[in-house]
PDB file of C-alpha atoms in Angstrom:
ATOM      1  CA  UNK A   6     212.818 102.208 176.049  1.00 50.00           C
ATOM      2  CA  UNK A   7     215.621 100.127 177.485  1.00 56.00           C
ATOM      3  CA  UNK A   8     217.321 102.130 180.331  1.00 53.00           C
ATOM      4  CA  UNK A   9     220.677 101.270 178.754  1.00 56.00           C
ATOM      5  CA  UNK A  10     219.619 103.035 175.550  1.00 58.00           C
ATOM      6  CA  UNK A  11     218.503 106.219 177.325  1.00 55.00           C
ATOM      7  CA  UNK A  12     221.797 106.333 179.205  1.00 57.00           C
ATOM      8  CA  UNK A  13     223.950 105.911 176.099  1.00 83.00           C
ATOM      9  CA  UNK A  14     221.998 107.221 173.105  1.00 94.00           C
ATOM     10  CA  UNK A  15     220.887 110.745 172.219  1.00 96.00           C
ATOM     11  CA  UNK A  16     217.256 111.640 171.603  1.00 97.00           C
ATOM     12  CA  UNK A  17     217.798 110.898 167.907  1.00 97.00           C
ATOM     13  CA  UNK A  18     219.323 107.491 168.609  1.00 97.00           C
ATOM     14  CA  UNK A  19     216.507 106.534 170.968  1.00 97.00           C
ATOM     15  CA  UNK A  20     213.926 107.611 168.381  1.00 98.00           C
ATOM     16  CA  UNK A  21     215.650 105.532 165.698  1.00 98.00           C
ATOM     17  CA  UNK A  22     215.507 102.441 167.940  1.00 97.00           C
ATOM     18  CA  UNK A  23     211.824 103.098 168.605  1.00 97.00           C
ATOM     19  CA  UNK A  24     211.104 103.275 164.869  1.00 97.00           C
ATOM     20  CA  UNK A  25     212.946  99.995 164.334  1.00 97.00           C
ATOM     21  CA  UNK A  26     210.915  98.305 167.060  1.00 96.00           C
ATOM     22  CA  UNK A  27     207.730  99.551 165.383  1.00 95.00           C
ATOM     23  CA  UNK A  28     208.692  97.698 162.206  1.00 95.00           C
ATOM     24  CA  UNK A  29     210.196 100.623 160.294  1.00 97.00           C
ATOM     25  CA  UNK A  30     213.696 100.746 158.781  1.00 98.00           C
ATOM     26  CA  UNK A  31     215.534 103.822 160.083  1.00 98.00           C
ATOM     27  CA  UNK A  32     218.784 105.046 158.563  1.00 98.00           C
ATOM     28  CA  UNK A  33     221.046 107.963 159.585  1.00 98.00           C
ATOM     29  CA  UNK A  34     221.261 111.169 157.560  1.00 97.00           C
ATOM     30  CA  UNK A  35     223.602 114.115 157.923  1.00 96.00           C
ATOM     31  CA  UNK A  36     222.926 116.527 160.757  1.00 92.00           C
ATOM     32  CA  UNK A  37     222.183 120.193 159.987  1.00 87.00           C
ATOM     33  CA  UNK A  38     225.172 122.464 160.271  1.00 86.00           C
ATOM     34  CA  UNK A  39     227.809 119.788 159.769  1.00 87.00           C
ATOM     35  CA  UNK A  40     231.104 121.344 158.819  1.00 85.00           C
ATOM     36  CA  UNK A  41     231.676 121.316 155.079  1.00 86.00           C
ATOM     37  CA  UNK A  42     228.104 120.226 154.275  1.00 90.00           C
ATOM     38  CA  UNK A  43     225.360 122.156 152.500  1.00 91.00           C
ATOM     39  CA  UNK A  44     222.044 122.699 154.336  1.00 89.00           C
ATOM     40  CA  UNK A  45     220.206 120.339 151.961  1.00 90.00           C
ATOM     41  CA  UNK A  46     222.594 117.522 152.954  1.00 92.00           C
ATOM     42  CA  UNK A  47     220.543 117.201 156.149  1.00 94.00           C
ATOM     43  CA  UNK A  48     218.154 115.094 154.029  1.00 95.00           C
ATOM     44  CA  UNK A  49     220.872 112.827 152.590  1.00 96.00           C
ATOM     45  CA  UNK A  50     221.857 109.454 154.098  1.00 97.00           C
ATOM     46  CA  UNK A  51     225.230 109.111 155.788  1.00 96.00           C
ATOM     47  CA  UNK A  52     225.516 105.455 154.782  1.00 97.00           C
ATOM     48  CA  UNK A  53     225.113 103.226 151.760  1.00 96.00           C
ATOM     49  CA  UNK A  54     221.477 102.440 152.380  1.00 97.00           C
ATOM     50  CA  UNK A  55     220.040 100.593 149.368  1.00 94.00           C
ATOM     51  CA  UNK A  56     220.330  97.170 151.059  1.00 96.00           C
ATOM     52  CA  UNK A  57     217.834  98.344 153.682  1.00 97.00           C
ATOM     53  CA  UNK A  58     215.130  98.390 151.027  1.00 94.00           C
ATOM     54  CA  UNK A  59     214.901  94.615 151.517  1.00 92.00           C
ATOM     55  CA  UNK A  60     216.254  94.032 155.053  1.00 95.00           C
ATOM     56  CA  UNK A  61     215.895  95.938 158.302  1.00 96.00           C
ATOM     57  CA  UNK A  62     218.924  97.252 160.155  1.00 97.00           C
ATOM     58  CA  UNK A  63     219.757  95.564 163.439  1.00 97.00           C
ATOM     59  CA  UNK A  64     219.594  97.174 166.858  1.00 97.00           C
ATOM     60  CA  UNK A  65     223.362  96.903 166.982  1.00 97.00           C
ATOM     61  CA  UNK A  66     223.639  98.895 163.747  1.00 97.00           C
ATOM     62  CA  UNK A  67     221.293 101.569 165.084  1.00 97.00           C
ATOM     63  CA  UNK A  68     223.290 101.902 168.287  1.00 97.00           C
ATOM     64  CA  UNK A  69     226.524 102.023 166.308  1.00 97.00           C
ATOM     65  CA  UNK A  70     225.316 104.694 163.897  1.00 98.00           C
ATOM     66  CA  UNK A  71     223.949 107.039 166.550  1.00 97.00           C
ATOM     67  CA  UNK A  72     226.951 106.496 168.788  1.00 96.00           C
ATOM     68  CA  UNK A  73     229.194 107.543 165.900  1.00 96.00           C
ATOM     69  CA  UNK A  74     226.873 110.373 164.774  1.00 96.00           C
ATOM     70  CA  UNK A  75     224.802 111.315 167.854  1.00 96.00           C
ATOM     71  CA  UNK A  76     222.832 114.122 166.184  1.00 95.00           C
ATOM     72  CA  UNK A  77     222.282 112.401 162.840  1.00 97.00           C
ATOM     73  CA  UNK A  78     218.893 113.068 161.279  1.00 97.00           C
ATOM     74  CA  UNK A  79     216.612 110.060 160.823  1.00 98.00           C
ATOM     75  CA  UNK A  80     214.955 108.772 157.670  1.00 98.00           C
ATOM     76  CA  UNK A  81     212.828 105.645 157.279  1.00 98.00           C
ATOM     77  CA  UNK A  82     213.128 103.570 154.127  1.00 98.00           C
ATOM     78  CA  UNK A  83     209.856 103.393 152.209  1.00 97.00           C
ATOM     79  CA  UNK A  84     208.417 100.615 150.083  1.00 95.00           C
ATOM     80  CA  UNK A  85     207.631  97.101 151.321  1.00 92.00           C
ATOM     81  CA  UNK A  86     204.158  98.242 152.329  1.00 94.00           C
ATOM     82  CA  UNK A  87     205.003 101.811 153.401  1.00 97.00           C
ATOM     83  CA  UNK A  88     204.016 104.743 151.191  1.00 98.00           C
ATOM     84  CA  UNK A  89     204.569 108.349 152.264  1.00 98.00           C
ATOM     85  CA  UNK A  90     202.724 111.192 150.546  1.00 98.00           C
ATOM     86  CA  UNK A  91     204.783 114.396 150.617  1.00 97.00           C
ATOM     87  CA  UNK A  92     202.470 117.419 150.609  1.00 97.00           C
ATOM     88  CA  UNK A  93     204.798 120.258 149.676  1.00 95.00           C
ATOM     89  CA  UNK A  94     203.344 123.745 149.916  1.00 94.00           C
ATOM     90  CA  UNK A  95     200.150 125.345 151.245  1.00 95.00           C
ATOM     91  CA  UNK A  96     197.814 124.029 148.522  1.00 95.00           C
ATOM     92  CA  UNK A  97     199.033 120.428 148.171  1.00 95.00           C
ATOM     93  CA  UNK A  98     195.972 118.893 149.869  1.00 96.00           C
ATOM     94  CA  UNK A  99     193.705 121.058 147.712  1.00 95.00           C
ATOM     95  CA  UNK A 100     195.481 119.763 144.607  1.00 94.00           C
ATOM     96  CA  UNK A 101     194.620 116.198 145.656  1.00 95.00           C
ATOM     97  CA  UNK A 102     191.061 117.241 146.501  1.00 95.00           C
ATOM     98  CA  UNK A 103     190.699 118.694 143.008  1.00 92.00           C
ATOM     99  CA  UNK A 104     191.195 115.104 141.780  1.00 92.00           C
ATOM    100  CA  UNK A 105     188.722 113.653 144.262  1.00 94.00           C
ATOM    101  CA  UNK A 106     191.421 112.300 146.602  1.00 96.00           C
ATOM    102  CA  UNK A 107     191.111 112.652 150.370  1.00 96.00           C
ATOM    103  CA  UNK A 108     193.782 111.200 152.632  1.00 97.00           C
ATOM    104  CA  UNK A 109     192.698 109.394 155.831  1.00 97.00           C
ATOM    105  CA  UNK A 110     192.489 111.831 158.732  1.00 95.00           C
ATOM    106  CA  UNK A 111     193.891 109.249 161.163  1.00 96.00           C
ATOM    107  CA  UNK A 112     196.992 108.526 159.062  1.00 98.00           C
ATOM    108  CA  UNK A 113     200.283 109.251 160.867  1.00 98.00           C
ATOM    109  CA  UNK A 114     201.321 112.721 159.710  1.00 98.00           C
ATOM    110  CA  UNK A 115     204.578 114.645 160.028  1.00 98.00           C
ATOM    111  CA  UNK A 116     204.872 118.415 159.797  1.00 97.00           C
ATOM    112  CA  UNK A 117     207.901 119.167 157.609  1.00 95.00           C
ATOM    113  CA  UNK A 118     209.759 122.354 156.758  1.00 89.00           C
ATOM    114  CA  UNK A 119     207.329 123.211 153.944  1.00 88.00           C
ATOM    115  CA  UNK A 120     204.237 121.066 154.440  1.00 95.00           C
ATOM    116  CA  UNK A 121     203.306 117.594 155.640  1.00 97.00           C
ATOM    117  CA  UNK A 122     204.108 113.944 155.009  1.00 98.00           C
ATOM    118  CA  UNK A 123     201.338 111.372 155.401  1.00 98.00           C
ATOM    119  CA  UNK A 124     202.233 107.740 156.128  1.00 98.00           C
ATOM    120  CA  UNK A 125     200.028 105.116 154.461  1.00 98.00           C
ATOM    121  CA  UNK A 126     199.998 101.379 153.896  1.00 97.00           C
ATOM    122  CA  UNK A 127     200.308 100.214 150.295  1.00 95.00           C
ATOM    123  CA  UNK A 128     199.345  96.674 149.376  1.00 87.00           C
ATOM    124  CA  UNK A 129     199.933  97.192 145.654  1.00 88.00           C
ATOM    125  CA  UNK A 130     203.244  95.839 144.321  1.00 82.00           C
ATOM    126  CA  UNK A 131     205.375  97.968 142.037  1.00 85.00           C
ATOM    127  CA  UNK A 132     204.525 101.405 143.432  1.00 93.00           C
ATOM    128  CA  UNK A 133     207.731 103.447 143.204  1.00 92.00           C
ATOM    129  CA  UNK A 134     208.903 106.922 144.080  1.00 92.00           C
ATOM    130  CA  UNK A 135     207.112 109.579 142.067  1.00 91.00           C
ATOM    131  CA  UNK A 136     207.985 113.265 141.968  1.00 91.00           C
ATOM    132  CA  UNK A 137     205.432 116.037 141.376  1.00 91.00           C
ATOM    133  CA  UNK A 138     202.593 113.710 140.490  1.00 92.00           C
ATOM    134  CA  UNK A 139     200.507 116.853 140.587  1.00 92.00           C
ATOM    135  CA  UNK A 140     201.566 120.470 141.033  1.00 92.00           C
ATOM    136  CA  UNK A 141     200.308 123.979 140.423  1.00 91.00           C
ATOM    137  CA  UNK A 142     203.131 125.090 138.140  1.00 89.00           C
ATOM    138  CA  UNK A 143     204.325 127.983 140.273  1.00 90.00           C
ATOM    139  CA  UNK A 144     208.113 128.433 140.658  1.00 88.00           C
ATOM    140  CA  UNK A 145     209.702 127.086 143.868  1.00 83.00           C
ATOM    141  CA  UNK A 146     210.274 130.568 145.326  1.00 85.00           C
ATOM    142  CA  UNK A 147     206.593 131.480 145.103  1.00 92.00           C
ATOM    143  CA  UNK A 148     204.857 131.219 148.517  1.00 92.00           C
ATOM    144  CA  UNK A 149     201.886 129.460 146.867  1.00 94.00           C
ATOM    145  CA  UNK A 150     203.983 126.888 145.006  1.00 94.00           C
ATOM    146  CA  UNK A 151     202.593 123.443 145.835  1.00 94.00           C
ATOM    147  CA  UNK A 152     203.193 119.879 144.683  1.00 94.00           C
ATOM    148  CA  UNK A 153     202.657 116.279 145.739  1.00 95.00           C
ATOM    149  CA  UNK A 154     205.479 113.728 145.766  1.00 95.00           C
ATOM    150  CA  UNK A 155     205.343 110.069 146.750  1.00 96.00           C
ATOM    151  CA  UNK A 156     207.984 108.117 148.653  1.00 96.00           C
ATOM    152  CA  UNK A 157     207.650 104.391 148.006  1.00 96.00           C
ATOM    153  CA  UNK A 158     209.947 101.655 146.636  1.00 94.00           C
ATOM    154  CA  UNK A 159     213.414 103.116 146.148  1.00 94.00           C
ATOM    155  CA  UNK A 160     212.958 106.015 148.536  1.00 96.00           C
ATOM    156  CA  UNK A 161     212.972 107.213 152.104  1.00 97.00           C
ATOM    157  CA  UNK A 162     211.209 109.835 154.218  1.00 98.00           C
ATOM    158  CA  UNK A 163     212.530 112.056 156.993  1.00 97.00           C
ATOM    159  CA  UNK A 164     210.972 111.600 160.434  1.00 98.00           C
ATOM    160  CA  UNK A 165     211.047 113.406 163.807  1.00 98.00           C
ATOM    161  CA  UNK A 166     213.039 114.568 165.660  1.00 97.00           C
ATOM    162  CA  UNK A 167     215.098 115.343 162.558  1.00 97.00           C
ATOM    163  CA  UNK A 168     215.789 118.973 161.669  1.00 95.00           C
ATOM    164  CA  UNK A 169     214.806 120.315 158.238  1.00 93.00           C
ATOM    165  CA  UNK A 170     217.380 122.341 156.233  1.00 90.00           C
ATOM    166  CA  UNK A 171     215.240 125.391 157.055  1.00 88.00           C
ATOM    167  CA  UNK A 172     216.010 124.861 160.743  1.00 90.00           C
ATOM    168  CA  UNK A 173     212.504 123.672 161.640  1.00 92.00           C
ATOM    169  CA  UNK A 174     212.071 120.360 163.406  1.00 96.00           C
ATOM    170  CA  UNK A 175     210.006 117.625 161.867  1.00 97.00           C
ATOM    171  CA  UNK A 176     207.062 116.954 164.209  1.00 97.00           C
ATOM    172  CA  UNK A 177     204.336 114.329 164.444  1.00 98.00           C
ATOM    173  CA  UNK A 178     200.959 116.069 164.203  1.00 97.00           C
ATOM    174  CA  UNK A 179     199.178 112.705 164.035  1.00 97.00           C
ATOM    175  CA  UNK A 180     201.431 110.233 165.864  1.00 96.00           C
ATOM    176  CA  UNK A 181     202.255 106.681 164.916  1.00 96.00           C
ATOM    177  CA  UNK A 182     199.761 104.214 166.314  1.00 90.00           C
ATOM    178  CA  UNK A 183     200.296 100.713 167.596  1.00 86.00           C
ATOM    179  CA  UNK A 184     199.455  99.075 164.275  1.00 89.00           C
ATOM    180  CA  UNK A 185     199.919  99.657 160.553  1.00 92.00           C
ATOM    181  CA  UNK A 186     198.792 102.955 159.031  1.00 96.00           C
ATOM    182  CA  UNK A 187     195.593 103.216 156.970  1.00 97.00           C
ATOM    183  CA  UNK A 188     195.549 101.939 153.409  1.00 97.00           C
ATOM    184  CA  UNK A 189     196.377 104.381 150.630  1.00 97.00           C
ATOM    185  CA  UNK A 190     193.211 105.346 148.702  1.00 96.00           C
ATOM    186  CA  UNK A 191     192.902 103.410 145.408  1.00 95.00           C
ATOM    187  CA  UNK A 192     192.416 106.646 143.479  1.00 94.00           C
ATOM    188  CA  UNK A 193     195.773 107.897 144.789  1.00 95.00           C
ATOM    189  CA  UNK A 194     197.522 104.745 143.591  1.00 94.00           C
ATOM    190  CA  UNK A 195     195.900 105.117 140.170  1.00 92.00           C
ATOM    191  CA  UNK A 196     197.155 108.696 139.937  1.00 92.00           C
ATOM    192  CA  UNK A 197     200.700 107.594 140.832  1.00 91.00           C
ATOM    193  CA  UNK A 198     200.668 105.016 138.050  1.00 87.00           C
ATOM    194  CA  UNK A 199     198.878 107.240 135.516  1.00 82.00           C
ATOM    195  CA  UNK A 200     199.717 110.962 135.756  1.00 66.00           C
ATOM    196  CA  UNK A 201     196.654 113.217 135.675  1.00 67.00           C
ATOM    197  CA  UNK A 202     195.569 115.196 132.669  1.00 52.00           C
ATOM    198  CA  UNK A 203     194.553 118.865 132.695  1.00 46.00           C
ATOM    199  CA  UNK A 204     192.257 119.724 135.634  1.00 51.00           C
ATOM    200  CA  UNK A 205     188.738 121.114 135.281  1.00 50.00           C
ATOM    201  CA  UNK A 206     188.774 124.881 134.777  1.00 45.00           C
ATOM    202  CA  UNK A 207     186.921 125.367 138.078  1.00 46.00           C
ATOM    203  CA  UNK A 208     189.162 123.055 140.110  1.00 47.00           C
ATOM    204  CA  UNK A 209     191.147 125.765 141.879  1.00 47.00           C
ATOM    205  CA  UNK A 210     192.123 129.448 141.717  1.00 39.00           C
ATOM    206  CA  UNK A 211     195.718 128.538 140.840  1.00 49.00           C
ATOM    207  CA  UNK A 212     197.220 126.716 137.896  1.00 48.00           C
ATOM    208  CA  UNK A 213     197.616 122.960 137.950  1.00 44.00           C
ATOM    209  CA  UNK A 214     199.814 121.241 135.394  1.00 44.00           C
ATOM    210  CA  UNK A 215     200.857 117.798 134.346  1.00 41.00           C
ATOM    211  CA  UNK A 216     204.049 116.633 135.990  1.00 42.00           C
ATOM    212  CA  UNK A 217     207.215 117.044 133.996  1.00 41.00           C
TER     213      UNK A 217
END
């Protein structure tokens, strides 16, 4: 880290610069507890961000954003080779396993407020955001409610040291490496493109449903 950055920027600003230098495209989101904002706004961008789906922000933009909003949460724009699997709930990995999908154990992984997000490389064009590609059908308030979302073209994913609306910090449990993340399993990409049908009766002790 440039000494000038550590002297001027907050922890969040320094992290955003580090993500940029690793080839990611960080953007600022609202900080938790901002006056007049709802808790869920902590996952919403503070800027018009769609242009960063095709170009990366500059270091000057990063410094400007986190000078103006020192505690802004950080998201990275997905797509262009980056796919993030959002494992929401305690049984999300088991839902994927019930379809024969295992995510690479060395993939960079973030602990979120309600589960994990796994960063993968996607070489397939046309993979877009997908919500609840598989889920167990339980209502959101149920402690066993679980689902799998995908952040790809047209989306973004929150990254540490951002703070979740629940008050928990996002944390790397498998940190970013020096190179690109592992490739997304082909069977995962097929499931994103073609939603799964009903699971085998013995797949799991909880219900699994089609998305929708």
